[in-house]
Structures are given as structure tokens and as C-alpha cells.
Short mmCIF file of C-alpha atoms in Angstrom, two decimals:
data_model
loop_
_atom_site.label_atom_id
_atom_site.label_comp_id
_atom_site.label_asym_id
_atom_site.label_seq_id
_atom_site.Cartn_x
_atom_site.Cartn_y
_atom_site.Cartn_z
CA UNK A 38 -17.31 -38.49 69.21
CA UNK A 39 -19.78 -40.03 71.61
CA UNK A 40 -21.94 -42.78 70.11
CA UNK A 41 -23.09 -44.38 73.37
CA UNK A 42 -26.70 -43.10 73.38
CA UNK A 43 -28.98 -46.01 72.29
CA UNK A 44 -30.78 -44.04 69.56
CA UNK A 45 -27.51 -42.81 68.06
CA UNK A 46 -26.01 -46.27 68.19
CA UNK A 47 -29.06 -47.79 66.52
CA UNK A 48 -29.07 -45.18 63.72
CA UNK A 49 -25.34 -45.70 63.07
CA UNK A 50 -25.96 -49.44 62.91
CA UNK A 51 -28.57 -48.68 60.28
CA UNK A 52 -26.04 -46.73 58.17
CA UNK A 53 -23.58 -49.55 58.65
CA UNK A 54 -26.24 -52.04 57.47
CA UNK A 55 -25.61 -54.20 60.55
CA UNK A 56 -27.56 -57.42 60.29
CA UNK A 57 -29.80 -58.25 63.27
CA UNK A 58 -29.25 -54.90 65.01
CA UNK A 59 -31.99 -53.30 67.05
CA UNK A 60 -34.18 -51.13 64.80
CA UNK A 61 -34.22 -47.36 65.05
CA UNK A 62 -37.77 -46.16 65.90
CA UNK A 63 -39.18 -43.06 64.15
CA UNK A 64 -42.20 -41.93 62.18
CA UNK A 65 -42.42 -40.13 58.84
CA UNK A 66 -45.10 -37.75 60.05
CA UNK A 67 -48.80 -37.33 60.84
CA UNK A 68 -52.02 -35.95 59.34
CA UNK A 69 -54.14 -37.46 62.10
CA UNK A 70 -52.78 -35.95 65.28
CA UNK A 71 -55.44 -33.23 65.64
CA UNK A 72 -58.11 -35.93 65.24
CA UNK A 73 -56.55 -38.06 67.97
CA UNK A 74 -56.33 -35.01 70.24
CA UNK A 75 -59.98 -34.19 69.59
CA UNK A 76 -60.87 -37.81 70.56
CA UNK A 77 -58.98 -37.36 73.81
CA UNK A 78 -56.17 -39.85 73.13
CA UNK A 79 -53.44 -37.25 73.19
CA UNK A 80 -53.10 -34.06 75.23
CA UNK A 81 -53.97 -31.00 73.04
CA UNK A 82 -50.61 -29.44 73.90
CA UNK A 83 -48.50 -32.61 73.62
CA UNK A 84 -44.99 -31.82 72.42
CA UNK A 85 -42.53 -33.94 70.46
CA UNK A 86 -41.06 -35.53 73.58
CA UNK A 87 -44.47 -36.55 74.90
CA UNK A 88 -45.31 -38.17 71.55
CA UNK A 89 -41.95 -39.96 71.52
CA UNK A 90 -42.58 -41.34 75.01
CA UNK A 91 -46.07 -42.40 74.07
CA UNK A 92 -45.12 -44.10 70.79
CA UNK A 93 -41.73 -45.43 71.80
CA UNK A 94 -39.64 -43.35 69.37
CA UNK A 95 -35.91 -43.10 69.79
CA UNK A 96 -34.44 -39.70 70.57
CA UNK A 97 -33.33 -37.73 67.47
CA UNK A 98 -30.01 -39.08 66.25
CA UNK A 99 -29.55 -36.93 63.11
CA UNK A 100 -29.02 -33.21 62.72
CA UNK A 101 -29.99 -31.65 59.38
CA UNK A 102 -28.45 -28.41 58.13
CA UNK A 103 -28.63 -26.46 54.95
CA UNK A 104 -31.21 -23.59 54.99
CA UNK A 105 -31.68 -24.62 51.33
CA UNK A 106 -35.26 -25.69 51.16
CA UNK A 107 -36.82 -29.14 51.04
CA UNK A 108 -39.93 -29.07 48.87
CA UNK A 109 -39.45 -25.49 47.67
CA UNK A 110 -36.62 -23.15 46.78
CA UNK A 111 -34.39 -21.95 49.61
CA UNK A 112 -35.29 -18.27 49.40
CA UNK A 113 -34.03 -15.48 51.67
CA UNK A 114 -36.05 -13.34 52.09
CA UNK A 115 -39.23 -15.31 51.58
CA UNK A 116 -42.23 -13.85 49.75
CA UNK A 117 -44.90 -12.13 51.84
CA UNK A 118 -47.75 -14.50 52.67
CA UNK A 119 -51.01 -12.72 51.87
CA UNK A 120 -54.57 -13.07 50.61
CA UNK A 121 -54.73 -11.94 46.96
CA UNK A 122 -58.44 -12.69 46.39
CA UNK A 123 -61.42 -13.45 48.63
CA UNK A 124 -63.77 -15.90 46.89
CA UNK A 125 -66.11 -16.47 49.82
CA UNK A 126 -65.78 -20.16 50.72
CA UNK A 127 -62.31 -20.07 49.19
CA UNK A 128 -59.43 -17.63 49.06
CA UNK A 129 -56.40 -17.25 46.87
CA UNK A 130 -53.24 -16.77 48.86
CA UNK A 131 -49.68 -16.05 47.95
CA UNK A 132 -47.43 -18.41 49.94
CA UNK A 133 -43.89 -17.73 51.14
CA UNK A 134 -42.31 -19.01 47.88
CA UNK A 135 -44.52 -16.93 45.61
CA UNK A 136 -47.09 -19.56 44.51
CA UNK A 137 -50.79 -18.64 44.34
CA UNK A 138 -52.86 -21.32 46.06
CA UNK A 139 -56.63 -21.79 46.37
CA UNK A 140 -57.50 -22.75 49.94
CA UNK A 141 -60.54 -22.95 52.13
CA UNK A 142 -61.08 -19.59 53.68
CA UNK A 143 -59.31 -19.43 57.04
CA UNK A 144 -57.75 -22.87 56.61
CA UNK A 145 -54.40 -23.31 54.89
CA UNK A 146 -53.17 -26.71 56.02
CA UNK A 147 -54.33 -30.29 56.42
CA UNK A 148 -55.35 -30.73 52.82
CA UNK A 149 -53.86 -30.40 49.29
CA UNK A 150 -54.55 -26.91 47.96
CA UNK A 151 -55.08 -26.11 44.29
CA UNK A 152 -52.00 -24.42 42.86
CA UNK A 153 -53.23 -21.63 40.59
CA UNK A 154 -49.99 -19.92 39.64
CA UNK A 155 -46.19 -19.95 40.10
CA UNK A 156 -43.70 -17.12 40.10
CA UNK A 157 -41.40 -18.02 37.17
CA UNK A 158 -42.71 -17.59 33.60
CA UNK A 159 -39.61 -16.44 31.76
CA UNK A 160 -36.18 -14.87 32.29
CA UNK A 161 -37.65 -11.54 33.38
CA UNK A 162 -39.91 -12.96 36.09
CA UNK A 163 -37.08 -15.27 37.25
CA UNK A 164 -34.76 -12.30 37.77
CA UNK A 165 -37.33 -9.93 39.25
CA UNK A 166 -39.03 -12.34 41.65
CA UNK A 167 -36.58 -15.12 42.53
CA UNK A 168 -32.96 -14.85 41.46
CA UNK A 169 -32.08 -12.21 44.08
CA UNK A 170 -33.68 -14.33 46.83
CA UNK A 171 -30.97 -16.99 46.25
CA UNK A 172 -28.05 -14.80 47.17
CA UNK A 173 -25.66 -16.84 49.37
CA UNK A 174 -24.33 -13.63 50.97
CA UNK A 175 -27.74 -12.45 52.30
CA UNK A 176 -27.24 -11.33 55.89
CA UNK A 177 -30.20 -13.28 57.28
CA UNK A 178 -29.05 -16.44 55.51
CA UNK A 179 -25.52 -16.01 56.88
CA UNK A 180 -26.95 -15.62 60.42
CA UNK A 181 -28.93 -18.88 59.97
CA UNK A 182 -25.82 -20.64 58.68
CA UNK A 183 -23.84 -19.51 61.69
CA UNK A 184 -26.52 -20.78 64.07
CA UNK A 185 -26.72 -24.07 62.16
CA UNK A 186 -22.95 -24.57 62.39
CA UNK A 187 -23.01 -24.09 66.14
CA UNK A 188 -25.88 -26.56 66.59
CA UNK A 189 -24.28 -29.09 64.27
CA UNK A 190 -20.97 -28.93 66.12
CA UNK A 191 -22.81 -29.83 69.36
CA UNK A 192 -24.72 -32.60 67.58
CA UNK A 193 -21.51 -34.00 66.13
CA UNK A 194 -19.96 -34.13 69.54
CA UNK A 195 -22.92 -36.30 70.62
CA UNK A 196 -22.25 -38.68 67.78
CA UNK A 197 -25.30 -37.72 65.71
CA UNK A 198 -25.47 -38.10 61.95
CA UNK A 199 -24.83 -34.74 60.28
CA UNK A 200 -26.93 -34.32 57.16
CA UNK A 201 -26.60 -31.65 54.47
CA UNK A 202 -30.21 -31.33 53.27
CA UNK A 203 -31.56 -29.34 50.31
CA UNK A 204 -34.39 -29.28 47.88
CA UNK A 205 -33.74 -31.53 44.82
CA UNK A 206 -33.51 -29.96 41.43
CA UNK A 207 -36.79 -31.29 40.09
CA UNK A 208 -38.75 -30.28 43.19
CA UNK A 209 -37.05 -26.85 43.07
CA UNK A 210 -37.95 -26.27 39.46
CA UNK A 211 -41.47 -27.44 40.05
CA UNK A 212 -41.97 -24.94 42.89
CA UNK A 213 -40.77 -22.17 40.60
CA UNK A 214 -42.79 -23.01 37.49
CA UNK A 215 -45.47 -25.49 38.39
CA UNK A 216 -45.63 -29.18 37.48
CA UNK A 217 -47.30 -28.66 34.04
CA UNK A 218 -45.54 -25.50 32.89
CA UNK A 219 -42.23 -26.98 33.86
CA UNK A 220 -42.74 -29.88 31.44
CA UNK A 221 -43.25 -27.44 28.56
CA UNK A 222 -40.25 -25.39 29.76
CA UNK A 223 -37.86 -28.28 29.31
CA UNK A 224 -38.66 -28.05 25.56
CA UNK A 225 -39.54 -24.39 25.08
CA UNK A 226 -36.84 -22.71 27.20
CA UNK A 227 -34.13 -25.15 28.25
CA UNK A 228 -31.71 -22.22 28.72
CA UNK A 229 -33.94 -20.92 31.57
CA UNK A 230 -33.95 -24.32 33.19
CA UNK A 231 -30.18 -24.35 33.18
CA UNK A 232 -29.95 -20.80 34.56
CA UNK A 233 -32.24 -21.83 37.45
CA UNK A 234 -30.16 -24.95 38.08
CA UNK A 235 -26.88 -23.00 37.93
CA UNK A 236 -28.30 -20.72 40.64
CA UNK A 237 -29.41 -23.78 42.68
CA UNK A 238 -25.86 -25.14 42.48
CA UNK A 239 -24.12 -21.80 43.18
CA UNK A 240 -26.21 -21.24 46.33
CA UNK A 241 -25.86 -24.79 47.69
CA UNK A 242 -22.13 -24.91 46.97
CA UNK A 243 -21.53 -21.58 48.64
CA UNK A 244 -23.51 -22.45 51.74
CA UNK A 245 -21.91 -25.83 52.17
CA UNK A 246 -18.41 -24.42 51.67
CA UNK A 247 -18.98 -22.18 54.62
CA UNK A 248 -20.34 -25.04 56.77
CA UNK A 249 -17.56 -27.42 55.81
CA UNK A 250 -14.93 -25.16 57.23
CA UNK A 251 -16.06 -26.49 60.64
CA UNK A 252 -18.40 -29.43 60.08
CA UNK A 253 -18.00 -32.86 58.51
CA UNK A 254 -21.08 -34.25 56.76
CA UNK A 255 -22.23 -37.85 57.01
CA UNK A 256 -24.99 -37.52 54.44
CA UNK A 257 -26.39 -35.37 51.63
CA UNK A 258 -30.19 -35.47 51.38
CA UNK A 259 -32.25 -34.17 48.49
CA UNK A 260 -36.04 -33.84 48.57
CA UNK A 261 -36.77 -34.84 44.94
CA UNK A 262 -40.31 -36.24 44.47
CA UNK A 263 -39.53 -37.05 40.88
CA UNK A 264 -41.69 -40.25 40.64
CA UNK A 265 -45.40 -40.88 40.35
CA UNK A 266 -47.37 -44.11 40.33
CA UNK A 267 -45.62 -45.65 37.31
CA UNK A 268 -42.12 -44.19 37.68
CA UNK A 269 -40.39 -40.96 36.64
CA UNK A 270 -42.31 -37.78 35.89
CA UNK A 271 -39.61 -36.83 33.32
CA UNK A 272 -37.46 -39.10 31.26
CA UNK A 273 -34.11 -40.48 32.41
CA UNK A 274 -32.49 -38.55 29.57
CA UNK A 275 -33.96 -35.30 30.90
CA UNK A 276 -32.78 -36.11 34.40
CA UNK A 277 -29.27 -36.69 33.10
CA UNK A 278 -29.30 -33.50 31.03
CA UNK A 279 -30.90 -31.00 33.40
CA UNK A 280 -30.17 -32.31 36.88
CA UNK A 281 -27.22 -34.65 37.03
CA UNK A 282 -24.45 -32.23 35.92
CA UNK A 283 -25.29 -29.97 38.90
CA UNK A 284 -25.71 -32.87 41.34
CA UNK A 285 -22.48 -34.46 40.25
CA UNK A 286 -20.46 -31.26 40.66
CA UNK A 287 -22.03 -30.44 44.04
CA UNK A 288 -21.33 -33.94 45.42
CA UNK A 289 -17.82 -33.80 44.11
CA UNK A 290 -17.17 -30.41 45.70
CA UNK A 291 -18.63 -31.54 49.05
CA UNK A 292 -16.43 -34.66 49.13
CA UNK A 293 -13.32 -32.60 48.26
CA UNK A 294 -13.92 -30.24 51.17
CA UNK A 295 -14.50 -32.88 53.88
CA UNK A 296 -12.17 -32.19 56.81
CA UNK A 297 -12.26 -35.95 57.51
CA UNK A 298 -11.50 -37.62 54.22
CA UNK A 299 -12.13 -41.05 55.71
CA UNK A 300 -15.71 -40.29 56.65
CA UNK A 301 -18.18 -42.02 54.31
CA UNK A 302 -20.59 -39.60 52.67
CA UNK A 303 -24.00 -41.13 52.13
CA UNK A 304 -26.42 -39.76 49.50
CA UNK A 305 -30.16 -40.05 50.16
CA UNK A 306 -32.87 -39.32 47.64
CA UNK A 307 -36.49 -38.85 48.90
CA UNK A 308 -39.19 -39.40 46.30
CA UNK A 309 -42.80 -40.47 46.47
CA UNK A 310 -44.35 -42.72 43.88
CA UNK A 311 -42.94 -45.86 42.29
CA UNK A 312 -39.26 -45.19 42.97
CA UNK A 313 -37.63 -48.45 41.77
CA UNK A 314 -36.37 -46.84 38.51
CA UNK A 315 -34.55 -44.20 40.56
CA UNK A 316 -32.27 -46.73 42.20
CA UNK A 317 -30.01 -47.62 39.21
CA UNK A 318 -30.26 -44.10 37.72
CA UNK A 319 -29.36 -42.12 40.86
CA UNK A 320 -26.94 -44.88 41.66
CA UNK A 321 -24.85 -43.39 38.84
CA UNK A 322 -24.17 -40.50 41.26
CA UNK A 323 -23.51 -42.76 44.24
CA UNK A 324 -26.98 -42.73 45.83
CA UNK A 325 -27.00 -45.37 48.52
CA UNK A 326 -30.14 -44.42 50.49
CA UNK A 327 -33.74 -44.13 49.28
CA UNK A 328 -37.04 -43.24 50.98
CA UNK A 329 -40.03 -43.48 51.67
CA UNK A 330 -41.23 -46.39 49.44
CA UNK A 331 -44.89 -45.60 48.77
CA UNK A 332 -46.66 -48.96 48.76
CA UNK A 333 -49.77 -47.78 46.84
CA UNK A 334 -47.47 -47.02 43.91
CA UNK A 335 -45.99 -50.51 43.86
CA UNK A 336 -42.97 -50.17 46.14
CA UNK A 337 -42.03 -53.14 48.28
CA UNK A 338 -39.11 -52.82 50.70
CA UNK A 339 -38.67 -56.59 50.96
CA UNK A 340 -38.35 -56.95 47.22
CA UNK A 341 -36.08 -53.96 46.91
CA UNK A 342 -33.98 -55.00 49.87
CA UNK A 343 -33.37 -58.31 48.19
CA UNK A 344 -32.57 -56.83 44.83
CA UNK A 345 -30.30 -54.06 46.22
CA UNK A 346 -28.61 -55.45 49.35
CA UNK A 347 -26.33 -52.43 49.76
CA UNK A 348 -29.16 -49.84 49.65
CA UNK A 349 -30.23 -48.07 52.84
CA UNK A 350 -34.02 -47.99 53.10
CA UNK A 351 -36.54 -46.39 55.36
CA UNK A 352 -40.32 -46.17 55.07
CA UNK A 353 -42.41 -48.75 53.21
CA UNK A 354 -45.17 -49.54 55.74
CA UNK A 355 -48.47 -49.20 53.97
CA UNK A 356 -50.61 -46.44 55.44
CA UNK A 357 -53.71 -48.27 54.16
CA UNK A 358 -52.76 -51.35 56.16
CA UNK A 359 -52.44 -49.20 59.29
CA UNK A 360 -56.10 -48.36 58.79
CA UNK A 361 -57.21 -51.93 58.02
CA UNK A 362 -56.99 -53.39 61.53
CA UNK A 363 -54.72 -55.34 63.86
CA UNK A 364 -54.68 -58.60 61.85
CA UNK A 365 -53.66 -56.82 58.68
CA UNK A 366 -50.99 -54.91 60.58
CA UNK A 367 -49.67 -58.17 62.10
CA UNK A 368 -49.45 -59.85 58.68
CA UNK A 369 -47.50 -56.93 57.24
CA UNK A 370 -45.16 -56.63 60.20
CA UNK A 371 -44.42 -60.37 60.01
CA UNK A 372 -43.86 -60.11 56.26
CA UNK A 373 -41.47 -57.19 56.40
CA UNK A 374 -39.56 -57.06 59.69
CA UNK A 375 -37.82 -60.47 60.10
CA UNK A 376 -36.44 -60.33 56.58
CA UNK A 377 -35.37 -56.66 56.76
CA UNK A 378 -33.87 -56.96 60.27
CA UNK A 379 -31.76 -59.87 59.11
CA UNK A 380 -30.72 -57.87 56.05
CA UNK A 381 -29.85 -54.66 57.95
CA UNK A 382 -29.91 -51.12 56.61
CA UNK A 383 -33.65 -50.67 57.18
CA UNK A 384 -35.92 -48.90 59.62
CA UNK A 385 -39.70 -48.74 59.23
CA UNK A 386 -42.02 -45.74 59.04
CA UNK A 387 -45.38 -45.15 57.44
CA UNK A 388 -44.82 -44.59 53.74
CA UNK A 389 -46.08 -41.04 54.19
CA UNK A 390 -47.77 -39.10 56.96
CA UNK A 391 -50.16 -41.27 59.02
CA UNK A 392 -53.59 -40.46 57.52
CA UNK A 393 -56.91 -39.63 59.11
CA UNK A 394 -58.25 -43.12 58.47
CA UNK A 395 -55.83 -44.70 60.98
CA UNK A 396 -57.37 -45.07 64.43
CA UNK A 397 -55.40 -44.45 67.54
CA UNK A 398 -55.94 -48.07 68.57
CA UNK A 399 -54.54 -49.42 65.33
CA UNK A 400 -51.54 -47.11 65.43
CA UNK A 401 -50.74 -48.13 68.99
CA UNK A 402 -50.91 -51.78 67.96
CA UNK A 403 -48.49 -51.02 65.11
CA UNK A 404 -46.15 -49.25 67.48
CA UNK A 405 -46.33 -52.21 69.97
CA UNK A 406 -45.31 -54.60 67.16
CA UNK A 407 -42.46 -52.38 65.94
CA UNK A 408 -41.05 -52.08 69.46
CA UNK A 409 -40.51 -55.89 69.42
CA UNK A 410 -37.62 -55.08 67.08
CA UNK A 411 -36.27 -52.11 69.02
#
């Protein structure tokens, strides 16, 4: 396994929590790119490599596989995307996971839509609309799995981190039922919750069992988003009852199938909001990696890094500070980076997508400062 490429070496030093190591350079994502392009700072057709060269990002050092969703269920086939009602300035659309969303007419991205309806109401709608879309033997799914295995094998030969990624149980249930109806469903129809989670587990376990005949995983990643500005959206008791049995069995099965039993398997949870309570709770399952540390909700990577020295951390740079100017950026860089570089196991990104309020000049200053630690 070749680990000589600088980006790969830096990311592996991150996973090894190597103190004082050069910091891997990446970004969470952007909401502002089109604005910067319109202002003429970036070519309208700039691709990922051009952005990486401009901002000083390291080449990709991780390969993610799974075909199992991230913020929505891993359906095959997907629902038909279509307009279900024209309301003039707005339109109701059915998206590819069966949700009905209210959007500006002719514009479906770049803002948070209003979610009007979700596909699962009861056992009947679950079976008719969704259950059959989670068949692990679907021919299109199997084709995607085969392609992913081939790409992962090449990535593994390069020394890249191989990540088994899937939608977390809470995020999956929320995409099926909606954030409010789901809360009622935990009380009114817990049997349906368990049926949905059993299907989540069966699909993920089947897909990963195919992949693991040829591929060794370095990490399991779940997109969970189970926290808001004061902590969990559901109680710890509910998390243990409705999610953890399926997580625990899936992680156990993945570990038992690893072709290289000496390879450490990391477990990353991605959740917005105030995520501190998730650290000890998900630590019961072996979680050792958390992201993206939303500062507006009270997260602080320096504090968390001190309290949990073994935890891998990425994110945690306040998007509001990126918009506040160079002096504010300098103060935050100087507060975070020396302590976290000395600690190891950290790389910075914006705590969510870089928002519209961030000027190109400010972002380039941020990138210049971060490259001091590269």
C-alpha cells in the first residue's frame, strides 16, 4: 500500500493523531461559489482541481463507498422527480426520495425548501412506496456496488482511507417520515420504527458483506444530524432503544468480516448542532471521530479536544468569523490551530458550507493562514 503522496500521508497522520504533523487541507463545502463566480473571482466553469489549486487543498485522500444514502434513504430505484403542483411563484415538487417540497418556481437549490409531506405514514405506505426500494439484490444497486469495489481497490492501492458511508438511522427515519411526524411515531407506532430500522440494517449489512469480500474498510461513517442547538433531538433513551441495537450489530458484523483483522476500524458520526452530548453516548459504540462542530450551537474544538484527547475532530471554524474580516479570522486561527496541531487528530474546515456572507478576499485570507500549518 503506497502512502507516499503528501495528502495521503497527512490524512493518515490525522487518523493516527500525530502531534505536530502537517495539517490536511480540505473544505466542508460551499454555498457562495456561484456568487464568487459572478463577481469574477473564479472561472464560471472551474472544476474541483482548479478550486483545489486556487485554495491550496490537498488531493483527495479518502474513498467513500456504500451506495446507502447520506442524508436520505439509500433507495434503488429512486422516486421520479416531478412537479406535483404549480403555485405561481412557488411549486410543489416530489424529490427523488418521495418527499414533497415547496420551492421557488424554477429554482430547487441554494436555499432550504419547505418540506410539505413525506412518503411513510404507516405500514401500508412504507411497504408500497419504500420497502421494495431497499432491496440489496436490485440489479442497478449491484452494478453500482461492483463499480465501487473496483474504484475502492485502486484507491486502496494508492494508500487512501477507505470509508464505508451510509445514512444514519435518525436521518434515514426523518427522511421517511418528516422531523415532526417521526417524533410522534416513536410513541404511536414504535413497531414501524423498528421495521424501518431492520430494513436499514439488512440493506447495509448485505451491501457491505459483498464489498468486504474484496475491500478492507478503514472507517464507517454515518450522516446522523441528531443534534440541534441545545443537544439531542430525541432522548438518549430513545437513541439506545431505536438506533443502537442496529448500529451495534452492523459494526460488529463489519469488524468480523474484515480481511485484515489488524486494521483499525474508525467510526465517524456527522451531526450538526451542539454535539458534545453525542461524544460519550456514541462512544458506547466505539465512535472515535466526530464532525463538523457547529460553533453557533456552542461547539468548540479546542475545548472538546482538551476534554477528549483521543477523539478525531474536523470542522469547527466559525462561518460567521469567516465573514467578519481578517482580524477576526486571525484571532480565531491563532486560538485554534497551535493548540490543535500540538494535540493532533484535527483538521480544520468551515463548520458547514461557506455561506454567501463570506467575501472572496476574506476566504483567501483564511486559506493563507491555514496553509501556514500545511
